[in-house]
mmCIF file of C-alpha atoms and ligand atoms in Angstrom:
data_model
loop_
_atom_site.group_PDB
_atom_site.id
_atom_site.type_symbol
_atom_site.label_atom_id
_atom_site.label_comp_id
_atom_site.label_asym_id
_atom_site.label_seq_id
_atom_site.Cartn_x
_atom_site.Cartn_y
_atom_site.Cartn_z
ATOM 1 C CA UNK A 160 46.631 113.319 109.178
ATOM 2 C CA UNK A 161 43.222 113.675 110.485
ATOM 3 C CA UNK A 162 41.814 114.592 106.475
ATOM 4 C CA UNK A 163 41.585 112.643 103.058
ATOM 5 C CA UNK A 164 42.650 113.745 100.082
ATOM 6 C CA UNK A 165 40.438 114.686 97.601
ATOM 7 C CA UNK A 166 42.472 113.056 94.564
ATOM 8 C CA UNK A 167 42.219 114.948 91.279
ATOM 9 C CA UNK A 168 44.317 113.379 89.512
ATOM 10 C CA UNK A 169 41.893 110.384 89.652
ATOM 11 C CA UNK A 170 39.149 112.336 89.119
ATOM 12 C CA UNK A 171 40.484 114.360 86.412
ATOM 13 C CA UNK A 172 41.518 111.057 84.406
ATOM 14 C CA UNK A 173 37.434 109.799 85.484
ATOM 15 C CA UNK A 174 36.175 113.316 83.349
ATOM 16 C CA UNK A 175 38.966 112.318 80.494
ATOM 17 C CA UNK A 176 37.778 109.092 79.882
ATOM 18 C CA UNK A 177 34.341 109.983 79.814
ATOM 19 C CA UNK A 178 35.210 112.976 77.212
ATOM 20 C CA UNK A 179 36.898 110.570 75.415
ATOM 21 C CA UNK A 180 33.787 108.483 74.205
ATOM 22 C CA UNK A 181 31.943 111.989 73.962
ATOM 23 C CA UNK A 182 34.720 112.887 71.253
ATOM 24 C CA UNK A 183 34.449 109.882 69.578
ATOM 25 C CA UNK A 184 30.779 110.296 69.211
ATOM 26 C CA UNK A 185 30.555 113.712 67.866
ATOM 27 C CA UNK A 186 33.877 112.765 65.652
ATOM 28 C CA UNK A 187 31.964 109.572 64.449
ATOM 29 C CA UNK A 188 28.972 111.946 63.383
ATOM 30 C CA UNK A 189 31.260 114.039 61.929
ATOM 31 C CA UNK A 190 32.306 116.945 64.198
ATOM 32 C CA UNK A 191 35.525 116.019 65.798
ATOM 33 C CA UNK A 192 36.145 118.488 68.373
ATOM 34 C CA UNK A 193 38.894 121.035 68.140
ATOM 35 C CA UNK A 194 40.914 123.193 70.357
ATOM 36 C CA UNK A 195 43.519 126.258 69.136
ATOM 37 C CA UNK A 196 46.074 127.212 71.900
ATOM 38 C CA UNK A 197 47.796 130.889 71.909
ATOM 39 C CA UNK A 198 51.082 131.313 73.792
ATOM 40 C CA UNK A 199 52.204 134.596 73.750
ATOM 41 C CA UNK A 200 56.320 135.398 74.996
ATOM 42 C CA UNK A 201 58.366 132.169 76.872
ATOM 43 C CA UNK A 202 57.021 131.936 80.262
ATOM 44 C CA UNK A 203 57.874 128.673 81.517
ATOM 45 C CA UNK A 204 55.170 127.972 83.993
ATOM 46 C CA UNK A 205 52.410 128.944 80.845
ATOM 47 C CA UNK A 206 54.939 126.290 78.094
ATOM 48 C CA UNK A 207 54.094 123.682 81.086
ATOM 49 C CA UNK A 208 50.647 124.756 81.735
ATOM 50 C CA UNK A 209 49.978 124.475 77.862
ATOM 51 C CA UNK A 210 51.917 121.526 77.278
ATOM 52 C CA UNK A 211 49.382 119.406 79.738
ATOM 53 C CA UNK A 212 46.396 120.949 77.919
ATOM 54 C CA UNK A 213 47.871 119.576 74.453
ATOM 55 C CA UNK A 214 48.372 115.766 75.815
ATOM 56 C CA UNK A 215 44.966 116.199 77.782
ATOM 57 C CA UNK A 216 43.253 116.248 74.479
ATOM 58 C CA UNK A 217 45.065 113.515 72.817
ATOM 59 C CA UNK A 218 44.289 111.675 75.987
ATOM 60 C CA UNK A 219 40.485 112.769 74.799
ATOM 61 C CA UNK A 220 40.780 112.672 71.147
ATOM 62 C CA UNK A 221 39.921 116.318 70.786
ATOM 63 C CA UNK A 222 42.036 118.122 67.915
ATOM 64 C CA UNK A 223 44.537 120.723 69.429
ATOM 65 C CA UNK A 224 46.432 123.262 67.612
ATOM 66 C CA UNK A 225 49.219 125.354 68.834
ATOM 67 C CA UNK A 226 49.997 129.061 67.953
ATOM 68 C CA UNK A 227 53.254 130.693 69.301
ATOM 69 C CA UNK A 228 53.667 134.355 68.953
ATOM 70 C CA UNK A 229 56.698 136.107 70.138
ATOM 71 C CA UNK A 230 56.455 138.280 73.483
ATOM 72 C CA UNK A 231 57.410 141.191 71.268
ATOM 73 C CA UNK A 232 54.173 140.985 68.940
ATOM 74 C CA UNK A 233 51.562 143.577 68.375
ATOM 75 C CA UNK A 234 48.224 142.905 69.771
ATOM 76 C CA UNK A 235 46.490 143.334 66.405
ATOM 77 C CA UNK A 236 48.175 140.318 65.077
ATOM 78 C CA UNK A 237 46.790 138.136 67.801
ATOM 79 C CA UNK A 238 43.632 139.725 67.615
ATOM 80 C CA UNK A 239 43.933 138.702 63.672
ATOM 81 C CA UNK A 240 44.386 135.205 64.670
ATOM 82 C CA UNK A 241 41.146 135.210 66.535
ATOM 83 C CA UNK A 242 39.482 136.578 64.142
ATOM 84 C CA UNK A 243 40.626 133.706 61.951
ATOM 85 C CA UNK A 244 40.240 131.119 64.296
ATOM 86 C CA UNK A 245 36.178 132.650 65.001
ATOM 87 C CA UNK A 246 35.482 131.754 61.848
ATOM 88 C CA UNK A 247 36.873 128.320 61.400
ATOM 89 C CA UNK A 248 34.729 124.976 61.395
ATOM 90 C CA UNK A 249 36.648 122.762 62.646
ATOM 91 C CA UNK A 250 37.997 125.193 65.934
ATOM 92 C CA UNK A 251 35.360 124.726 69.030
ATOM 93 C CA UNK A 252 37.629 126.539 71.511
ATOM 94 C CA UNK A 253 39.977 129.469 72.001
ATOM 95 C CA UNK A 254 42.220 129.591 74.593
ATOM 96 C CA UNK A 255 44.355 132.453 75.278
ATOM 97 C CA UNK A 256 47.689 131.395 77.863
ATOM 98 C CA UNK A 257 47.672 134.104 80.711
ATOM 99 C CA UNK A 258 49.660 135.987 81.908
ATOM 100 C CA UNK A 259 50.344 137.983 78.953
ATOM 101 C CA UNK A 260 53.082 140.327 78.039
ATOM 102 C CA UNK A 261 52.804 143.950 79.425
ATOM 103 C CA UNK A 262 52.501 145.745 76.014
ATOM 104 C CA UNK A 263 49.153 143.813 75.326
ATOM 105 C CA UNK A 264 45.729 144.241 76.974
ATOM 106 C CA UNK A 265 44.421 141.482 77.866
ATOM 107 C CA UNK A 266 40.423 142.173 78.364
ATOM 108 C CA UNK A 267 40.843 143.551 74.495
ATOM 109 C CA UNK A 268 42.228 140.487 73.274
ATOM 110 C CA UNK A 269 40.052 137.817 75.422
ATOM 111 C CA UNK A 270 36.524 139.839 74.822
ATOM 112 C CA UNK A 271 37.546 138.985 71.017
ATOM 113 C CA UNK A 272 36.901 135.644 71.203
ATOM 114 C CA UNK A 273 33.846 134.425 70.276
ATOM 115 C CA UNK A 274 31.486 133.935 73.412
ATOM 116 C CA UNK A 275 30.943 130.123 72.129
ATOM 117 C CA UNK A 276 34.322 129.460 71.364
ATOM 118 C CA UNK A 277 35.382 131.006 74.709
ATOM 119 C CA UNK A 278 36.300 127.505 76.789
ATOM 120 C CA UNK A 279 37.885 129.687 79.490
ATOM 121 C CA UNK A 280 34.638 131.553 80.235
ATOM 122 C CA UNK A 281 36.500 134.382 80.297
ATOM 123 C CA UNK A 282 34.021 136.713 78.143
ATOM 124 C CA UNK A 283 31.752 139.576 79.545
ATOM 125 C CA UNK A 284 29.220 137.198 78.082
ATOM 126 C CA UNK A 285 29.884 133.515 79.607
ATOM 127 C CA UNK A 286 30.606 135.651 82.811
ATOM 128 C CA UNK A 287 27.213 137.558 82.652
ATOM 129 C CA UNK A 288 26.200 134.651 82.069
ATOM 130 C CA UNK A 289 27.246 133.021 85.248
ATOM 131 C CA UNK A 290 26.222 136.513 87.383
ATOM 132 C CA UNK A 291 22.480 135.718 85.590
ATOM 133 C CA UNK A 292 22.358 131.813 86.527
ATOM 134 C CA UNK A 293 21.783 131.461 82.783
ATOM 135 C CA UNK A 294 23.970 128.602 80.346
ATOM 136 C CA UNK A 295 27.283 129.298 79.724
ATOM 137 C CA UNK A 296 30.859 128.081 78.994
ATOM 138 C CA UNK A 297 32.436 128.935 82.959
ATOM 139 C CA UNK A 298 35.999 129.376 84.017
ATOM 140 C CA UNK A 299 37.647 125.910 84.095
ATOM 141 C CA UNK A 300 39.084 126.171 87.608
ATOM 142 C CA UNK A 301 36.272 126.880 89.555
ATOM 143 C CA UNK A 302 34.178 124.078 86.943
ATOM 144 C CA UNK A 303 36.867 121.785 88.178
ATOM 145 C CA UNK A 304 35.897 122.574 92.153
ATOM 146 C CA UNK A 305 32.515 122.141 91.673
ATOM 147 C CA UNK A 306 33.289 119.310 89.976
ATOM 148 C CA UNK A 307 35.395 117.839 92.948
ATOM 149 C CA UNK A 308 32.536 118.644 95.469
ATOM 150 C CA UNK A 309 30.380 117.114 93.718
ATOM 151 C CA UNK A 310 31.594 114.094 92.696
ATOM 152 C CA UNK A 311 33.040 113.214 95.975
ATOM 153 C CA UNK A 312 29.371 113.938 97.590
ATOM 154 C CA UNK A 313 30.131 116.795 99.770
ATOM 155 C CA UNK A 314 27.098 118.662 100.348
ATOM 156 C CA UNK A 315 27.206 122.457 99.624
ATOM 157 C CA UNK A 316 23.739 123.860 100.281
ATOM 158 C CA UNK A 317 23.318 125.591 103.341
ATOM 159 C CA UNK A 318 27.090 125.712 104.272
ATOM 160 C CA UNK A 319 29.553 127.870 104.954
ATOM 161 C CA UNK A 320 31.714 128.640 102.514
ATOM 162 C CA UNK A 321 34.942 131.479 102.282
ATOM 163 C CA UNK A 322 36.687 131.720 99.114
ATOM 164 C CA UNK A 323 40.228 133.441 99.474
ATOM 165 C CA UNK A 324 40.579 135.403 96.495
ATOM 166 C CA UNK A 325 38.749 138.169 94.142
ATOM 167 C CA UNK A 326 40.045 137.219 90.586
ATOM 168 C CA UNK A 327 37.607 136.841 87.630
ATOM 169 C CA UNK A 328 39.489 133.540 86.865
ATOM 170 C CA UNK A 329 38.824 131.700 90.091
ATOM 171 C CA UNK A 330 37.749 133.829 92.839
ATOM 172 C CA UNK A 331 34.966 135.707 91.760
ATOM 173 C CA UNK A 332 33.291 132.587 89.941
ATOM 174 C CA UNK A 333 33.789 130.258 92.558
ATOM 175 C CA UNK A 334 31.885 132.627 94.877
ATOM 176 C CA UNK A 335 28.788 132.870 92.149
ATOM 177 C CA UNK A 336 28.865 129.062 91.351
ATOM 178 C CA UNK A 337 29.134 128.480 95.557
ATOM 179 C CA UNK A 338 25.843 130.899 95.618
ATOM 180 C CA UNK A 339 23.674 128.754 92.971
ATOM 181 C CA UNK A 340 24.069 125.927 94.686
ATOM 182 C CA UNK A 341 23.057 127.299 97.998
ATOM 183 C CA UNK A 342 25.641 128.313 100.476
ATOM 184 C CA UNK A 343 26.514 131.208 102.361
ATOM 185 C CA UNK A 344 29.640 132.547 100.968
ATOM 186 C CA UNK A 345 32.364 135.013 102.596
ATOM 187 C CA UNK A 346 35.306 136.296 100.095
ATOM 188 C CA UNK A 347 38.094 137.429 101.599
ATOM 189 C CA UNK A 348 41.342 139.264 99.864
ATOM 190 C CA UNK A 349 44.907 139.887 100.691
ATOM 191 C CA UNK A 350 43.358 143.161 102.930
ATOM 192 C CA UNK A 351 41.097 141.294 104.706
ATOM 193 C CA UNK A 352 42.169 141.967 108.376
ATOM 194 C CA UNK A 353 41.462 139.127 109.865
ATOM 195 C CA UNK A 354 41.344 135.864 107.709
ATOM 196 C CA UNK A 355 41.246 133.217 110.837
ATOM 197 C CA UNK A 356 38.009 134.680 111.788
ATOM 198 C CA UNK A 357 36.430 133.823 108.565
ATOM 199 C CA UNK A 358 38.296 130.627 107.768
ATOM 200 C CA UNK A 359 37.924 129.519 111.276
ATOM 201 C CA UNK A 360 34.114 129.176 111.120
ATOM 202 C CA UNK A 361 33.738 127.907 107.607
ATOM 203 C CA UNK A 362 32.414 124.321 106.445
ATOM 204 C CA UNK A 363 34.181 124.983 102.622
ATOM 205 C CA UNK A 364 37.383 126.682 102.402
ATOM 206 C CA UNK A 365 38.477 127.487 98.739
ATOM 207 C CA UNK A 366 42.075 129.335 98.848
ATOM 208 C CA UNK A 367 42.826 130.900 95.797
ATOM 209 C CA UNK A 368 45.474 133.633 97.125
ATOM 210 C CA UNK A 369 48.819 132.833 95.105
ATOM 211 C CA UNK A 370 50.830 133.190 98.450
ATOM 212 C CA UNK A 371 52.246 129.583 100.058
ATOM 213 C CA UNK A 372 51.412 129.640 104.107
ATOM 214 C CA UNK A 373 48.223 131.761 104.216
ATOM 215 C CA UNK A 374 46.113 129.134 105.554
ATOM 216 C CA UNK A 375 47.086 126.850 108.196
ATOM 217 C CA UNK A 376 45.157 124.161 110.735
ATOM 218 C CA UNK A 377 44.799 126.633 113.342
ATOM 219 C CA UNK A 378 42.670 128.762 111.406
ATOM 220 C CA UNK A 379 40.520 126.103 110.355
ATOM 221 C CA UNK A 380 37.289 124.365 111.897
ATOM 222 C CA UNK A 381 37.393 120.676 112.677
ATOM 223 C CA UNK A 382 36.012 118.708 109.796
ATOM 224 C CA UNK A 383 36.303 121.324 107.160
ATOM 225 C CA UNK A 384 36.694 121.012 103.429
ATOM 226 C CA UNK A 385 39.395 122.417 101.914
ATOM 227 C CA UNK A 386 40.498 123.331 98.487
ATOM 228 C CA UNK A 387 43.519 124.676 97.415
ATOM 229 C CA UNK A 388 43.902 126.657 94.644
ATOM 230 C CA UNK A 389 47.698 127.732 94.836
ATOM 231 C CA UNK A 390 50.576 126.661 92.544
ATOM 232 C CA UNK A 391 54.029 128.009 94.152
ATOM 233 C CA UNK A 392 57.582 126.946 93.413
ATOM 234 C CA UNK A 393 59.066 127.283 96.645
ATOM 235 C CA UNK A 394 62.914 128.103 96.908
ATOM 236 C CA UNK A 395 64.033 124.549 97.771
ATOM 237 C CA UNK A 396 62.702 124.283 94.313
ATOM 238 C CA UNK A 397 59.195 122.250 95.236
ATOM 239 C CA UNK A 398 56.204 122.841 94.396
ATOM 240 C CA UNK A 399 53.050 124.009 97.157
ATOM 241 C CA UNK A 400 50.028 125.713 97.661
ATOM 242 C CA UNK A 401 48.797 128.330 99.411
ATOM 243 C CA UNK A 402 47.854 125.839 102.153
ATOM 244 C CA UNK A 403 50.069 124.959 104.967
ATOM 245 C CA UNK A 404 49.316 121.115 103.943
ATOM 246 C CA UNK A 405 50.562 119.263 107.387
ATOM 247 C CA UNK A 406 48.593 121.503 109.737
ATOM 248 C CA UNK A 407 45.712 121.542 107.944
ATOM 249 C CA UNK A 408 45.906 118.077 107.127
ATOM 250 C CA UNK A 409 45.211 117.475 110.532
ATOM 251 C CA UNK A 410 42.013 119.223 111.077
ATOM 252 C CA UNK A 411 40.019 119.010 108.024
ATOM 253 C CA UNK A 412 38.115 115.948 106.922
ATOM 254 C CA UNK A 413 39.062 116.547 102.924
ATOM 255 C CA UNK A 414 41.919 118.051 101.505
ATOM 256 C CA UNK A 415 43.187 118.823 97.911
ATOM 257 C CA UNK A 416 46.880 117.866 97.417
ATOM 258 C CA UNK A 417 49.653 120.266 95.373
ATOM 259 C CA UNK A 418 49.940 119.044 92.809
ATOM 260 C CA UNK A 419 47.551 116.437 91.805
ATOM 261 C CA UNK A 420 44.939 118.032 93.087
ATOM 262 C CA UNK A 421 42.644 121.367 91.860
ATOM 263 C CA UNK A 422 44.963 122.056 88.719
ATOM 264 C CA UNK A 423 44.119 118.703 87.032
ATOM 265 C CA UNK A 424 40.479 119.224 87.081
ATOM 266 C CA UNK A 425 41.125 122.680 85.415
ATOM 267 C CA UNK A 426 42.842 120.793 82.327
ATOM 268 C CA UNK A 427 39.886 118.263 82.395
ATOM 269 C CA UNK A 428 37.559 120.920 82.615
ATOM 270 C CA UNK A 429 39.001 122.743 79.458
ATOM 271 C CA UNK A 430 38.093 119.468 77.172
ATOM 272 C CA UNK A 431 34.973 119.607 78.851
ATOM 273 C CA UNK A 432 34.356 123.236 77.810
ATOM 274 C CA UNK A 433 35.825 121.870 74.511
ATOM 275 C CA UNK A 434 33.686 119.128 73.828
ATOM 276 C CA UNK A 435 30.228 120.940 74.927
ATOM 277 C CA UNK A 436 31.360 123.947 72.447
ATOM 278 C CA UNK A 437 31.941 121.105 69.969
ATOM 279 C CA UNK A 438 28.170 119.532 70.243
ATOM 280 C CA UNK A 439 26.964 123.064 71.033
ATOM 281 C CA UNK A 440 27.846 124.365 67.645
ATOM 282 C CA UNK A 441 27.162 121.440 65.609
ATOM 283 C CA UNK A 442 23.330 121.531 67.121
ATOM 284 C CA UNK A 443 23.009 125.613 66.242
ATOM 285 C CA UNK A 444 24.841 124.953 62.986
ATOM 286 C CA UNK A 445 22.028 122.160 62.173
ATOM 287 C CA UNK A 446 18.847 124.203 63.671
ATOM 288 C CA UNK A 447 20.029 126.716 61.107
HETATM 289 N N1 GUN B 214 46.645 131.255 83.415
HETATM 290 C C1 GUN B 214 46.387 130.816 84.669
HETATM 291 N N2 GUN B 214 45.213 130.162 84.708
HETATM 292 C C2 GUN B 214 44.700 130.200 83.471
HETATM 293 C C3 GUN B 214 43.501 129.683 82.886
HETATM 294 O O1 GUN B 214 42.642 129.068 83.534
HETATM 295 N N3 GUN B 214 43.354 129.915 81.561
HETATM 296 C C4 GUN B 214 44.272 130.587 80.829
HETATM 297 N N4 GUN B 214 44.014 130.772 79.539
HETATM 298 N N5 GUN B 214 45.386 131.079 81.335
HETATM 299 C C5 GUN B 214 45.589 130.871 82.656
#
């Protein structure tokens, strides 16, 4: 293995800690940030995915609250919740556990949150925002890449950079957030015809596809960056990315792991988004 890992766990537990005495701060001036988690329906990958979120903010000493509907429930009683949850002091962020069920839309029930509440960045607002350049509460995964990059000193202006994906949770913002800070940026989709010829001549490679295998070392430049995105339960039961790890392993010089790698710095990210809501509201709520 030619690359070294870019550790996230590490650096995830770096951002916690530092949260942590942020927290205490604002809680010691009397604003102790707060966090209300909605799971909708009994998918098990979103009970794990919420679970870590939960112990990452006792790690942080951030308040978290959990609210379970069942995956049968009408999308005006979630959107009641919200509502509630808008209004109260001592709630600084909303998150809303994707996927949800069929029956509900989702853009209805996420664009209810209010924009400063909105720790996924998931509103027309915090995502204008982004499009603009202007402040804003931005998605956590792609937060957590930039995060990565930067902290582990890999320059990004005036490289080459291909993103693998189009979603408004990671692909899409990535791409933006790649584009303020100065590099050239391809995105490529599941009908791009020819993904080695992008990959192959990029510096940053961010894969956010949700397929195992679609990137290996022979598509890859010598010395590249690489940043997987991908969570996959494989049929032997283990988990991997969308990264063929070994091969590429060999060829770049960094490489995220699965898991311990990007999906940490998401749930560090979200106490992050937390915690800046938090101090965020207290100062508007004191200008006033
Ligand atoms: N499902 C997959 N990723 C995410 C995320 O970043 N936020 C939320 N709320 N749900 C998700």
């Amino acid at each position: 293995m030619a690359a070294s890992l870019i550790d996230g766990a590490a650096l995830s537990r770096q951002v916690l800690g530092e949260m942590r005495t942020q927290a205490a701060a604002l809680s010691a001036a009397g604003v102790r940030p707060g966090l209300a988690a909605i799971l909708i329906g009994a998918d098990p990958a979103s009970e794990i995915y919420v679970r870590n979120k939960t112990r990452a903010c006792e790690e942080a000493g951030v308040h978290s609250e959990l609210h379970r509907f069942a995956s049968d429930c009408s999308e005006s009683e979630v959107i009641d919740l919200i509502a509630r949850l808008n209004a109260d002091i001592n709630i600084h962020g909303i998150l809303v556990q994707l996927p949800l069920p069929r029956q509900l839309n989702t853009q209805r029930i996420l664009q209810t949150v209010r924009p400063e509440k909105d720790v996924d960045g998931f509103s027309w607002v915090n995502l204008g925002a982004l499009v603009a350049g202007g402040p804003a509460l931005a998605p956590c995964t792609p937060l957590g890449i930039m995060t990565m990059l930067e902290r582990e000193g890999i320059e990004i202006e005036g490289r080459d950079a291909v993103v693998i994906g189009r979603s408004v949770i990671v692909g899409k913002p990535i791409a933006l957030m790649l584009i303020a800070r100065g590099a050239t940026v391809t995105v490529c989709n599941s009908k791009t015809r020819d993904l080695g010829l992008y990959t192959s001549r990029a510096d940053i490679v961010v894969v956010a596809a949700g397929k195992p295998g679609v990137v290996n070392g022979a598509m890859l430049k010598r010395g590249a960056v690489v940043i997987d995105v991908g969570i996959n339960r494989l049929p032997n039961g283990k988990l991997a990315g969308d990264v063929d790890f070994d091969s590429a392993a060999a060829v770049a010089s960094r490489i995220t792991p699965v898991p311990g790698g990007v999906g940490r710095m998401t749930v560090a990210m979200l106490i992050s988004n937390t915690v800046n809501a938090a101090r965020q509201i207290a100062a508007a709520a004191g200008a006033r």
